[in-house]
Coordinates of C-alpha atoms in Angstrom, one line a residue:
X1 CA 21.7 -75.8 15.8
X2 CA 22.0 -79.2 17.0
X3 CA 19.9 -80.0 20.1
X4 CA 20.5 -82.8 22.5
X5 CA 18.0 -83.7 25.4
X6 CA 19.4 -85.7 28.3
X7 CA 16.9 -87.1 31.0
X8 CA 16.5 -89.9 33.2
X9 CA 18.9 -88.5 36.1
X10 CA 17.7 -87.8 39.9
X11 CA 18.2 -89.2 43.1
X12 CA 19.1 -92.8 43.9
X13 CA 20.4 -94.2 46.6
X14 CA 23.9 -96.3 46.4
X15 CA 23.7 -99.4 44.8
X16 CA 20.9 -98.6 43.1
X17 CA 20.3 -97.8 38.9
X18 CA 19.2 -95.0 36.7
X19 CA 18.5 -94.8 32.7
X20 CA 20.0 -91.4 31.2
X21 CA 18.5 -91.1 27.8
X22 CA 19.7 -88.7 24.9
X23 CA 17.3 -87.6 21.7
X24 CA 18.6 -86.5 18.9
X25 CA 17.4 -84.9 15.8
X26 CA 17.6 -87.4 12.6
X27 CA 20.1 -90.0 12.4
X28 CA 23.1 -88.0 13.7
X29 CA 23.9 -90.8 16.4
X30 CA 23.9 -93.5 14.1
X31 CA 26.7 -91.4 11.4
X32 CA 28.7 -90.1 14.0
X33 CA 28.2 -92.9 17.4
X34 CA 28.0 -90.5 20.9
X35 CA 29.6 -90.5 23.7
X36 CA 28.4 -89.6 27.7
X37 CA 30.4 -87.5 30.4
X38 CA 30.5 -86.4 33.2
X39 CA 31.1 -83.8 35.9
X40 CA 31.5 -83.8 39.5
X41 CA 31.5 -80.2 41.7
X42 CA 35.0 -78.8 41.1
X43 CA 36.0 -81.4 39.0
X44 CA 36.8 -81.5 35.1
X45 CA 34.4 -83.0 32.7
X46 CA 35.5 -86.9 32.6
X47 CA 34.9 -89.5 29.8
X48 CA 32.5 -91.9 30.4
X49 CA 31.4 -93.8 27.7
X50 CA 30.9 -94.2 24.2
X51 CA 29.2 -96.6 20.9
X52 CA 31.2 -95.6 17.8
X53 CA 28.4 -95.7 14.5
X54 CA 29.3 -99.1 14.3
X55 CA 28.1 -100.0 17.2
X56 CA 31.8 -100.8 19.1
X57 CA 31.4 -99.6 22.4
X58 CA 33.6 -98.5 25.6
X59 CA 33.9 -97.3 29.1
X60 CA 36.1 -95.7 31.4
X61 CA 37.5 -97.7 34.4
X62 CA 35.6 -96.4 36.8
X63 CA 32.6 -97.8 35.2
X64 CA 33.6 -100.6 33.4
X65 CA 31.1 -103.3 34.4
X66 CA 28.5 -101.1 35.9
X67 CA 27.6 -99.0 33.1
X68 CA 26.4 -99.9 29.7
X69 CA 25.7 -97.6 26.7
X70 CA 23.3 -98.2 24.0
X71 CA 21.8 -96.3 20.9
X72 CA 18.2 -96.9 19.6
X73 CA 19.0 -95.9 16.0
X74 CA 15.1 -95.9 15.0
X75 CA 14.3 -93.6 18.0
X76 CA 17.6 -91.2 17.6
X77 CA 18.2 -92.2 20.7
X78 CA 21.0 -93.5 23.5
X79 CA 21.1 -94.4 26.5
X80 CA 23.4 -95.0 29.6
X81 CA 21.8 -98.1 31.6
X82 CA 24.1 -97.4 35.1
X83 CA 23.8 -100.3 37.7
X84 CA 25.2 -100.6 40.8
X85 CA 25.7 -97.2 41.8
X86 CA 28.1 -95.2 44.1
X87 CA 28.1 -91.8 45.6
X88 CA 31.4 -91.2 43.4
X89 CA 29.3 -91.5 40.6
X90 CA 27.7 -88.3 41.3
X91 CA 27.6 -85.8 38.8
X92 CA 26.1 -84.1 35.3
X93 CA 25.8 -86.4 32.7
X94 CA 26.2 -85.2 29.4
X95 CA 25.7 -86.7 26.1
X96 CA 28.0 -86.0 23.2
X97 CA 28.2 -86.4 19.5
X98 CA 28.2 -84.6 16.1
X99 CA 31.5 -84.0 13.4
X100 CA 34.3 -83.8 16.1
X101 CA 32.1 -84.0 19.2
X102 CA 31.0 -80.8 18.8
X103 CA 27.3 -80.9 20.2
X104 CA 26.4 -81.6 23.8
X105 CA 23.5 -81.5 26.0
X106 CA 22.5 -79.4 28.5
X107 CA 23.1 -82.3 31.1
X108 CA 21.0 -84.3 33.5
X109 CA 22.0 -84.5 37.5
X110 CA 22.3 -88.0 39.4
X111 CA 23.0 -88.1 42.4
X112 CA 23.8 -91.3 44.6
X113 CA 23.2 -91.1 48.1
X114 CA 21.8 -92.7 51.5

């Protein structure tokens, strides 16, 4: 079993910025890239971001220019650097990877709010 272990979320207050890190055992998020989402209260889980293995990376919309994603391949681990929060952005963040996506983390809370 593959375990994946977000932190790095909490309270911030909008406008403000949080590092979400994600460890992983051995090198699977240099052979397979990751990916973070996340989930709001009654909402589905949304695509947020993602670094393929070859390091190519991309966002969703709503955070393009905010958010940046990163992978430290000699710690096994990545990260979501998130600037310039907003209260939308509140939500579980979960990191993602593996052979078809298929191991996530147990997910870290941020919340944005005054």
């Amino acid at each position: 079993q593959v375990q994946l272990v977000e932190s790095g979320g909490g309270l911030v207050q909008p406008g403000g910025s949080l590092r979400l890190s994600c460890a992983a055992p051995g090198n699977i998020l240099r052979l397979y890239g990751m990916g973070w989402y996340r989930q709001a209260p009654g909402l589905q889980r949304e695509w947020v971001a993602a670094v393929t293995n070859g390091g190519a990376t991309n966002y969703s919309d709503a955070v393009k220019g905010r958010f940046t994603i990163s992978r430290d391949n000699y710690k096994n681990t990545g990260y979501l650097q998130m600037n310039s929060l907003k209260p939308e952005d509140t939500a579980v963040y979960y990191c993602n990877t593996g052979p078809l996506g298929v191991y996530w983390g147990q997910g870290t809370q941020v919340t944005v709010s005054a």
